[in-house]
Coordinates of C-alpha atoms and ligand atoms in Angstrom, one line a residue:
X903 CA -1.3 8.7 84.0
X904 CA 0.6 10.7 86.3
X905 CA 4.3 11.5 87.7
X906 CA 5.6 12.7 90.9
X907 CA 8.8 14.1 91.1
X908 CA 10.3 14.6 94.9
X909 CA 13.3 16.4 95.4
X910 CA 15.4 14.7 98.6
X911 CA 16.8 16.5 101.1
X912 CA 14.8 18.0 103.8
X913 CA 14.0 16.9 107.2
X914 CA 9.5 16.1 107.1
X915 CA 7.8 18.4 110.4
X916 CA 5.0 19.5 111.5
X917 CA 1.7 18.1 111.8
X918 CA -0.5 16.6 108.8
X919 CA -4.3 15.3 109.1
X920 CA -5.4 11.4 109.1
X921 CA -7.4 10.9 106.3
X922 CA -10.4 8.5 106.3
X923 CA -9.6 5.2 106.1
X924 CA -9.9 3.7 101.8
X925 CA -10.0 -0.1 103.1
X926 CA -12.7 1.1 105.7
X927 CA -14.8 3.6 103.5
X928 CA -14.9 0.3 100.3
X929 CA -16.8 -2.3 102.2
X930 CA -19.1 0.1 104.2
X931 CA -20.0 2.0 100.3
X932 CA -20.6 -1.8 98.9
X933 CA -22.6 -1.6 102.3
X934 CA -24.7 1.3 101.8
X935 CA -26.8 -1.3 99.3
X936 CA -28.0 -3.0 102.3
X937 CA -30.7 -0.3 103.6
X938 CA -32.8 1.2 101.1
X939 CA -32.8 4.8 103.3
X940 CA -30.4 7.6 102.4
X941 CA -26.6 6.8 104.1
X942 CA -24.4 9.8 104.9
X943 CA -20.8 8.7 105.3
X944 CA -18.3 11.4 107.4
X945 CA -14.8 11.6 106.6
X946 CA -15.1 10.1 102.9
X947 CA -11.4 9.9 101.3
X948 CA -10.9 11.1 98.1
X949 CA -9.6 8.8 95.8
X950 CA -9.4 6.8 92.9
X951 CA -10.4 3.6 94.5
X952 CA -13.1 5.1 96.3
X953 CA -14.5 6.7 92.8
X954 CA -14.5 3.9 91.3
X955 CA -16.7 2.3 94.0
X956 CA -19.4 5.0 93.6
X957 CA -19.6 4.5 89.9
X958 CA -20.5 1.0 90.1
X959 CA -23.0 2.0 92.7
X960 CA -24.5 4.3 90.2
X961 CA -24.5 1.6 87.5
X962 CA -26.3 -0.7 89.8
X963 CA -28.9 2.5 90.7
X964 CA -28.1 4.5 93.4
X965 CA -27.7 8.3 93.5
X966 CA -24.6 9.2 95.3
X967 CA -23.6 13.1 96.3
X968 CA -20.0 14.5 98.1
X969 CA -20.4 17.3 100.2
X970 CA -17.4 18.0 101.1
X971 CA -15.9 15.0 102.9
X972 CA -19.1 13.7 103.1
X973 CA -20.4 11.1 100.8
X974 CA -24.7 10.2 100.9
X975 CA -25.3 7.0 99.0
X976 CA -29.2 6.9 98.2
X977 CA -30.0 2.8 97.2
X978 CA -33.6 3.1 97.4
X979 CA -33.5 3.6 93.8
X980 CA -31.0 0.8 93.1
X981 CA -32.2 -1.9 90.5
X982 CA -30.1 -3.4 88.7
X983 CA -27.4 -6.8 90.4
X984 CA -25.0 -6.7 87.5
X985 CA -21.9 -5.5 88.2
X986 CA -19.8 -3.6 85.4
X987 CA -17.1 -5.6 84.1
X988 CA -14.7 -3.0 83.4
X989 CA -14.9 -0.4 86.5
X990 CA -15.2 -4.1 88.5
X991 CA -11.6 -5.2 87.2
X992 CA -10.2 -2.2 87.7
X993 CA -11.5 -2.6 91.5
X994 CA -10.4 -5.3 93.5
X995 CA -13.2 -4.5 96.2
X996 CA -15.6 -4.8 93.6
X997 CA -16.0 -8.2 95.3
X998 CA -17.3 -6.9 98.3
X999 CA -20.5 -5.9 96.2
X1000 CA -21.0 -9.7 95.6
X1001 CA -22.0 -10.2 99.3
X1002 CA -24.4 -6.9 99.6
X1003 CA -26.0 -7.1 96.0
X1004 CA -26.7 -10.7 96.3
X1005 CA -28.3 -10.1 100.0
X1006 CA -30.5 -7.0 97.9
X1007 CA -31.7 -8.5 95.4
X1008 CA -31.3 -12.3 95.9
X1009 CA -28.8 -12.4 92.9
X1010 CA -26.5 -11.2 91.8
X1011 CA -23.8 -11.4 88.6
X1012 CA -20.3 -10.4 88.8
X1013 CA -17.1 -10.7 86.4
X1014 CA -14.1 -12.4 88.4
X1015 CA -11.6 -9.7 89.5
X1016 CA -8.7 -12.0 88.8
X1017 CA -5.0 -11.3 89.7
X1018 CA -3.6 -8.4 90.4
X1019 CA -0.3 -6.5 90.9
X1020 CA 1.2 -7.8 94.3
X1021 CA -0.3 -11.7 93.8
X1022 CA -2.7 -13.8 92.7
X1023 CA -5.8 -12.8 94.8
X1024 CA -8.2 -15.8 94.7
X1025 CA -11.7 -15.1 95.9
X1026 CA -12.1 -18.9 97.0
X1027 CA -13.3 -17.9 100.2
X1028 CA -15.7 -15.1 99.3
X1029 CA -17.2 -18.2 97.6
X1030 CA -17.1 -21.1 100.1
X1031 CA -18.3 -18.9 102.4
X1032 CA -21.4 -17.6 100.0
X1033 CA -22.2 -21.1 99.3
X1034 CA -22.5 -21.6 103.3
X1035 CA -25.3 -19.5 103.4
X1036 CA -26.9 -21.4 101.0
X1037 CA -26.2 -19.1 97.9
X1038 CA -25.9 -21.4 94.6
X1039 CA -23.1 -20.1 92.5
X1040 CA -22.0 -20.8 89.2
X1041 CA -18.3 -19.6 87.8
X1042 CA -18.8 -19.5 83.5
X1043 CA -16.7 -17.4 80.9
X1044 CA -15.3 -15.3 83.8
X1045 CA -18.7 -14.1 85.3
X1046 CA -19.6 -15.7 88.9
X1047 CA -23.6 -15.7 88.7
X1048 CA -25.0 -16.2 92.1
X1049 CA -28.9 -16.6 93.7
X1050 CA -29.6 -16.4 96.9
X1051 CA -33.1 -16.2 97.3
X1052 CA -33.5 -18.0 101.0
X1053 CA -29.8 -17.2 102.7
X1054 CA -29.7 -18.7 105.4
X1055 CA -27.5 -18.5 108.7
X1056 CA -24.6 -20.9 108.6
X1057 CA -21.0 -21.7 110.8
X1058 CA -18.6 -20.5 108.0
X1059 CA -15.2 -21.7 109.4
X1060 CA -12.0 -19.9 107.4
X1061 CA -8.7 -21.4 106.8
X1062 CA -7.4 -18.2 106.8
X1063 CA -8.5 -14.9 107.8
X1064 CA -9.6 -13.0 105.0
X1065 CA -10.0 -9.5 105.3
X1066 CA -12.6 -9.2 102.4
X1067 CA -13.7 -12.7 102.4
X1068 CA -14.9 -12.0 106.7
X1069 CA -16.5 -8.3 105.8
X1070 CA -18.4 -9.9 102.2
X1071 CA -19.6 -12.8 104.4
X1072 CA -21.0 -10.2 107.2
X1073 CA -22.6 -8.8 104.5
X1074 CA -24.4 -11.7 102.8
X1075 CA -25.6 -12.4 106.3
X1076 CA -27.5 -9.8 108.1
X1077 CA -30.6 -10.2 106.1
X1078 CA -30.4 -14.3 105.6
X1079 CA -32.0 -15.9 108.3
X1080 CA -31.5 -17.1 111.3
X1081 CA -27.6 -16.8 112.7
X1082 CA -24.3 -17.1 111.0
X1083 CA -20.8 -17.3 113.0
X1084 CA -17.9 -16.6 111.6
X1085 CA -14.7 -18.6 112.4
X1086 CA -11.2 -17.8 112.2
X1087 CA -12.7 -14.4 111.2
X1088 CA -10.2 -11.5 110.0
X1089 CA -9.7 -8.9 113.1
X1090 CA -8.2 -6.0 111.5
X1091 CA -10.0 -2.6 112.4
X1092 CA -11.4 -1.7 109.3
X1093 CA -13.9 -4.9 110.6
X1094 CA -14.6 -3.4 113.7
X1095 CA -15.7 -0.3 111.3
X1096 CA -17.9 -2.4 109.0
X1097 CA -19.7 -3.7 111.7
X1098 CA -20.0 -0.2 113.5
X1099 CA -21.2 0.9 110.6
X1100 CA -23.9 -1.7 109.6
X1101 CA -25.2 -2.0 113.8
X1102 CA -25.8 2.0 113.2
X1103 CA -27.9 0.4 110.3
X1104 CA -29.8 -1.5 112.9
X1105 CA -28.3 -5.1 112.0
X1106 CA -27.1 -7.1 114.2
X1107 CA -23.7 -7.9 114.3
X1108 CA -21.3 -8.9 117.5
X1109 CA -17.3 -10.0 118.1
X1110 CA -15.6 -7.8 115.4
X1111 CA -12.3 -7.6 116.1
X1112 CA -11.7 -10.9 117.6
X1113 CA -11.8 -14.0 116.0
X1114 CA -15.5 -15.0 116.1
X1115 CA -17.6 -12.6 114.4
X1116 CA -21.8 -13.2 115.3
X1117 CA -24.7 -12.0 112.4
X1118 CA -28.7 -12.4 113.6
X1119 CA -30.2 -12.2 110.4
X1120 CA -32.9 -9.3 110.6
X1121 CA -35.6 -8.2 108.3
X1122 CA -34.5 -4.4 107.1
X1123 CA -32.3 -2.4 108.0
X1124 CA -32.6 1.5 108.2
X1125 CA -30.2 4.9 106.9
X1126 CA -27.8 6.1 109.1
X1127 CA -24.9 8.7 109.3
X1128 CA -22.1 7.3 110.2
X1129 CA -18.1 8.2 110.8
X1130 CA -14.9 6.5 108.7
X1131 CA -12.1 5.6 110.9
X1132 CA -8.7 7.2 110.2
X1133 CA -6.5 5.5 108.0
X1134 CA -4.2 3.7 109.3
X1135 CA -1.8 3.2 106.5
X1136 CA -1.7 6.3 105.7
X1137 CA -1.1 7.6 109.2
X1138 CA 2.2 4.7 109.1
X1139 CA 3.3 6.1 106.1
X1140 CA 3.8 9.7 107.3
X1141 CA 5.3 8.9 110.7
X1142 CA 7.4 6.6 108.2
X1143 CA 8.1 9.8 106.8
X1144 CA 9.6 11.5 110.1
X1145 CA 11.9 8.5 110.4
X1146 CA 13.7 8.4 107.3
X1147 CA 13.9 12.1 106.6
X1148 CA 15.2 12.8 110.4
X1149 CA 12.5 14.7 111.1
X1150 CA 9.9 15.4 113.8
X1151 CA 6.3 14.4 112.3
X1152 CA 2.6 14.3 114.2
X1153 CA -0.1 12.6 112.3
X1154 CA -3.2 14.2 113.9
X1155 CA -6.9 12.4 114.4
X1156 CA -5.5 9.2 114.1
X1157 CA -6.0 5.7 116.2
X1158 CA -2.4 5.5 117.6
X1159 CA -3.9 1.7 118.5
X1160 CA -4.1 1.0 114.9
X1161 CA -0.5 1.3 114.4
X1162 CA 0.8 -0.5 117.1
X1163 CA 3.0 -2.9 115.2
X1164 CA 4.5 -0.3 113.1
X1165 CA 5.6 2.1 116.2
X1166 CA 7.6 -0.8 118.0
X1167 CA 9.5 -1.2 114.7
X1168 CA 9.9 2.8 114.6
X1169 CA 11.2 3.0 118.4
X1170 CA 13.5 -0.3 117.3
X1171 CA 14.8 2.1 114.7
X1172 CA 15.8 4.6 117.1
X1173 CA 12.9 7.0 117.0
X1174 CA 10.9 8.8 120.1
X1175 CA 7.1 7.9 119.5
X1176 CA 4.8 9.7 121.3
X1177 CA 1.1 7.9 121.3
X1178 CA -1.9 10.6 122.3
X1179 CA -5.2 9.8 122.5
X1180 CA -6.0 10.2 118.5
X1181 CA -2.9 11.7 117.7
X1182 CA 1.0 10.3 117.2
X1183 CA 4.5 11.8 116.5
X1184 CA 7.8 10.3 115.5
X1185 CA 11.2 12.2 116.1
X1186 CA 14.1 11.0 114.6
X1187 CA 17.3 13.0 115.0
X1188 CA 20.2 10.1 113.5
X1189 CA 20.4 7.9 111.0
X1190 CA 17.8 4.7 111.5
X1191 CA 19.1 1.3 113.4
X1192 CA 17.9 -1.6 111.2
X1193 CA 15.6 -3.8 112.7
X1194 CA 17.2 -7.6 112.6
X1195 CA 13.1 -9.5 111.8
X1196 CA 10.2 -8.4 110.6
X1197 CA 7.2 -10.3 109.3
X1198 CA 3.9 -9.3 107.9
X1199 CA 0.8 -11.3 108.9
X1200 CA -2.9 -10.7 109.7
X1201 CA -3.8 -7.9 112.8
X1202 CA -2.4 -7.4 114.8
X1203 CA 1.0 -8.5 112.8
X1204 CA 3.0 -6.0 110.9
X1205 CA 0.5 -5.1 108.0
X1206 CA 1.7 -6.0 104.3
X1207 CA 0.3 -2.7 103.6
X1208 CA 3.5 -0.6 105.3
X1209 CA 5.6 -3.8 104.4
X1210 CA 7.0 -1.4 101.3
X1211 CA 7.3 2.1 103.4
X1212 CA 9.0 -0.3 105.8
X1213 CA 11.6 -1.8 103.3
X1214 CA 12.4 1.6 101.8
X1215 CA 13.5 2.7 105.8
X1216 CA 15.0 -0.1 106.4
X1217 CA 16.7 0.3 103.3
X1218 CA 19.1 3.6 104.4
X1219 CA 19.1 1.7 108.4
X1220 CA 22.3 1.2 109.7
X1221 CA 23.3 -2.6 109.6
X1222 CA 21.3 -5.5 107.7
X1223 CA 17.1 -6.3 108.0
X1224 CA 15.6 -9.6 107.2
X1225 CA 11.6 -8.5 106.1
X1226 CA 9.5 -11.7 105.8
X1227 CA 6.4 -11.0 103.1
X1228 CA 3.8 -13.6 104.4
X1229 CA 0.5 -12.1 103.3
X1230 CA 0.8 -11.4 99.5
X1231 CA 2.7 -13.6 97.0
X1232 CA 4.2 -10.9 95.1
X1233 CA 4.7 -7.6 97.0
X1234 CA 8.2 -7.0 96.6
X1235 CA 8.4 -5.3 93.3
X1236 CA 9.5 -1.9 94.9
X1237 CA 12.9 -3.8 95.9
X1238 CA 14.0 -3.4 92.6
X1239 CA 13.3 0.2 91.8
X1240 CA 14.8 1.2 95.0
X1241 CA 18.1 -0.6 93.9
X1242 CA 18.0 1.8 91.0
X1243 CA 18.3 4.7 93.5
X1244 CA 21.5 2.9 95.2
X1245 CA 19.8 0.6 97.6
X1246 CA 21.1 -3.0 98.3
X1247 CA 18.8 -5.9 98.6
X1248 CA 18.4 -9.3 97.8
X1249 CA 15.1 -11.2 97.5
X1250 CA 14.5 -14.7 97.7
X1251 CA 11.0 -16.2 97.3
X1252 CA 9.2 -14.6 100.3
X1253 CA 12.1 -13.0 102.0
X1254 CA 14.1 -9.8 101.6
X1255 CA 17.9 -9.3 102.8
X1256 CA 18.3 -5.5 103.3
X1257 CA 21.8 -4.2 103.5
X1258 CA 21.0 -0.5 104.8
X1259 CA 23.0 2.4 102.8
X1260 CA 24.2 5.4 103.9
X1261 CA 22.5 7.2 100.8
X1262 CA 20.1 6.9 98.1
X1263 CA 20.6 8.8 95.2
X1264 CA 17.6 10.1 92.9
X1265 CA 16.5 8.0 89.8
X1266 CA 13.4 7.2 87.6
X1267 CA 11.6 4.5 89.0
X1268 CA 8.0 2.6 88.1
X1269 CA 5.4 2.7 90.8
X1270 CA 4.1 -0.8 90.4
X1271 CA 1.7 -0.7 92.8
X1272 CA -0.3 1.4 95.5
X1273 CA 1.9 0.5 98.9
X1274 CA 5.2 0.4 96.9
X1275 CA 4.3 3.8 95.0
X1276 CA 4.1 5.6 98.4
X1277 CA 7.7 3.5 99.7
X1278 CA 9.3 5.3 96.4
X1279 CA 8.2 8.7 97.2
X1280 CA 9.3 7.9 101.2
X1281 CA 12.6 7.0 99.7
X1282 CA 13.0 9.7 97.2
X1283 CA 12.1 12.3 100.1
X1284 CA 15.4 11.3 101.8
X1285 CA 17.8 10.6 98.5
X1286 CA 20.1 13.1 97.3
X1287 CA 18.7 14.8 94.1
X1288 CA 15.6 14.4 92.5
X1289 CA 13.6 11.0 92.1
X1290 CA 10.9 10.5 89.4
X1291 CA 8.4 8.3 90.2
X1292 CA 6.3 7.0 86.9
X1293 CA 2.6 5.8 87.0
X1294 CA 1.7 7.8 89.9
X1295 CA -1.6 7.7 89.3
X1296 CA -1.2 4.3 91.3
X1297 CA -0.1 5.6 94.3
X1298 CA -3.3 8.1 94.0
X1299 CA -5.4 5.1 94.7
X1300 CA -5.2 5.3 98.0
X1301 CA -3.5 8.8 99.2
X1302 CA -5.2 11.6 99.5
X1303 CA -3.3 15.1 97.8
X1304 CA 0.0 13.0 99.1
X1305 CA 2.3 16.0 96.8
X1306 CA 0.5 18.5 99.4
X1307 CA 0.2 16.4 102.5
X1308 CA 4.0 16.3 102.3
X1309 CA 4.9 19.9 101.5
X1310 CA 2.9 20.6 103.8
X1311 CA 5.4 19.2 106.6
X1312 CA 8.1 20.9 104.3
X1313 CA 9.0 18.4 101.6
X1314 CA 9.1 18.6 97.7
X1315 CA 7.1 16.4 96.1
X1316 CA 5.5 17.8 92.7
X1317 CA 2.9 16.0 91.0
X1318 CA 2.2 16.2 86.8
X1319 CA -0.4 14.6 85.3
X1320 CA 0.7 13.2 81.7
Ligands
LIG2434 C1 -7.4 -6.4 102.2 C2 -7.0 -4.9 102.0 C3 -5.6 -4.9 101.5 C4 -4.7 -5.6 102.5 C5 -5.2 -7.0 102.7 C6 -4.4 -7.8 103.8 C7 -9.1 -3.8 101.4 C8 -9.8 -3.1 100.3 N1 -7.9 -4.3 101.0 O1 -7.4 -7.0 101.0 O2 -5.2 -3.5 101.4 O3 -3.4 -5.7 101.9 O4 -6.6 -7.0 103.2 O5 -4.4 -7.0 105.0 O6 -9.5 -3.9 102.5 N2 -7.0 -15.2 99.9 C9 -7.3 -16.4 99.3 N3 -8.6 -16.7 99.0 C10 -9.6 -15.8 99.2 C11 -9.3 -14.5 99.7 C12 -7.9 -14.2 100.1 O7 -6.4 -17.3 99.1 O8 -10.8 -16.1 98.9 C13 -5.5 -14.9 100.2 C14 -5.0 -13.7 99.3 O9 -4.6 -14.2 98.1 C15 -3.9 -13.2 100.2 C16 -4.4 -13.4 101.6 O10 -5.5 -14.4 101.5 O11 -2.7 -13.9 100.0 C17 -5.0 -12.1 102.3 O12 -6.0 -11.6 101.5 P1 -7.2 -10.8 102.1 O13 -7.1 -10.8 103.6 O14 -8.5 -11.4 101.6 O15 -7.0 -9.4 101.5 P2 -8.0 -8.5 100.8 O16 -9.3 -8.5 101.5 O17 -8.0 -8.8 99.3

């Protein structure tokens, strides 16, 4: 367990690194199982979510090294299709494995992630989709034991586009045979990477990105060394950073096109964005306008991923902002610890009535999960006082060294590990 304490106050500048991208790097490392050559993977973050990932690798057999932001996953030596049940829990993504181990080894044996923090998080899809290409899957005592000996191409058609449901389906499909096509597929860019990522293998994978995503099933596959994208949540988060604080932040080698969504909410604000070619920077000099609708939905929408940094600006805006949660059931859990610093919201079912505030104050608050974790410490930079935030070790899921990413642009934010 950890706790971050940020002291409010001062105005975020400068310019601070993207890191890789976590929701990239997860599937393309359940990935790596696919070709039994040596993978190098560029631009690796380090993180918890991440770490976990490589330790189920190394339970199922492979040899996995860092140098420095470089991870090289070996699978040639992998043997074993049953995922651990605890590390497996503990990782959502772990369900991405289902796809790439069952397409290795032609079965494979999983315990079901079940619910989670922000919703319920059914794997219904993942499943349908499996059973498509012809895998036969049985759910007993909380395992999901599948075989898939002769996957074979198939039309999977989604009723809704699954991020992780589309990349474990692209998975289970390059080596089955024949063609699969995936309907009403998930476009977000952490797709396009997978499938960057596993043509650089030698598959053969088309569409990513739109909503029809095409797998030819082909023998083998081969190593590779291949590049993460930058985060883009990350990147939102810091330039969410500049607006609240009133300050003048540039999130370097970054995909500006990533973000879209977020910087027409941040010039709505008030803000001047700048868009490079892999760079960004948001300068805010007053206090943020609110921003009368937002909703989260699938790329390109707003993603529910900056839904929390989002409510904790829109929580100091000047004048009232209706934020519509669409994606996730239960993602509004950081509402109530930011009333605790002096915000004013009101919540009802899927949609949040934000009453903007002149000022937070600083409090002790509960990160209750990854996205919301970071939306305390936004709010904290920009309270007056100091702001503890408990069970940091959340929000170190999925940011990189954030206590020194931020003082690096001239914020406190200490971090103490308990
Ligand atoms: C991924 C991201 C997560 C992001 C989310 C939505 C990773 C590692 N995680 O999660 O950060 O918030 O996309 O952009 O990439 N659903 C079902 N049945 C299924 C699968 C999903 O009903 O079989 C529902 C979910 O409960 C949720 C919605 O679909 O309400 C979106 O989930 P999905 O797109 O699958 O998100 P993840 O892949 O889990």
């Amino acid at each position: 367990m950890s706790n971050v304490t940020v002291r409010g106050g001062a105005a975020l500048s400068g310019a601070v690194a993207a890191q890789g991208s976590k929701n990239a790097a997860l599937p393309i490392l359940a990935a790596t199982l696919l070709v039994k050559e040596p993978v190098r993977l560029r631009n690796c973050p380090r993180l918890r979510d991440v770490g976990n990932m490589l330790h189920i690798l190394e339970s199922l057999g492979c040899t996995v090294f860092r140098e420095g932001n470089d991870l090289i996953v070996d699978s040639g030596t992998a043997a074993n299709c049953v995922l651990p049940t605890a590390l497996s829990r503990e990782l959502r993504s772990s369900i991405f494995l289902l796809g790439s181990v069952l397409s290795r080894f032609s079965e494979a044996d999983a315990p079901y992630p079940g619910g989670c923090e922000i919703g319920n998080r059914p794997i219904d899809l993942h499943l349908a989709g499996l059973r498509k290409l012809n895998a036969e899957i049985v759910e007993r005592g909380g395992r999901i034991r599948c075989q898939g000996a002769n996957l074979s191409g198939a039309v999977v058609d989604f009723e809704y586009p699954s991020v992780g449901a589309t990349e474990n389906i692209m998975m289970a499909a390059v080596r089955a045979k024949g063609t699969t096509v995936i309907r009403n597929a998930a476009c977000e860019p952490e797709i396009v990477d997978l499938e960057g990522f596993l043509n650089a293998c030698g598959f053969r994978v088309s569409g990513a990105g739109t909503p029809t995503v095409t797998v030819e099933g082909v023998e083998e596959g081969h190593g590779t060394t291949y590049c993460i994208m930058p985060d883009r949540i990350v990147t939102g988060t810091y330039l969410i950073g500049a607006a609240i604080t009133r300050g003048d932040v540039t999130v370097t080698g970054t995909r500006p096109d990533t973000v879209d969504a977020l910087l027409s909410k941040l010039s709505a604000c008030g803000c001047d964005v700048t868009a490079a070619k892999d760079a960004v920077r948001v300068r805010a000099k007053r206090r943020p306008r609110c921003v009368e609708f937002t909703e989260t939905r699938p790329y390109p929408g707003f993603p529910t991923d900056l839904q929390p940094q989002l409510f904790s600006l829109l929580s100091v805006a000047e004048g009232t902002s209706v934020l519509v949660e669409n994606v996730f059931e239960n993602r509004f859990k950081h509402a109530q610890e930011l009333k605790k610093m002096g915000a004013e919201n009101r919540i009802l079912d899927r949609t949040a009535v934000i009453t903007g505030v002149a000022r937070l104050h600083g409090a002790t608050v509960t990160a209750h999960d990854l996205r919301g974790g970071a939306a305390l410490v936004l709010a904290g930079l920009c309270a007056e006082g100091d702001t503890v935030i408990e069970h940091a070790e959340r929000i170190e899921r999925g940011y990189e060294q954030i206590d020194l990413a931020i003082g690096a642009l001239g914020g406190a934010v200490a971090r103490k590990e308990l």
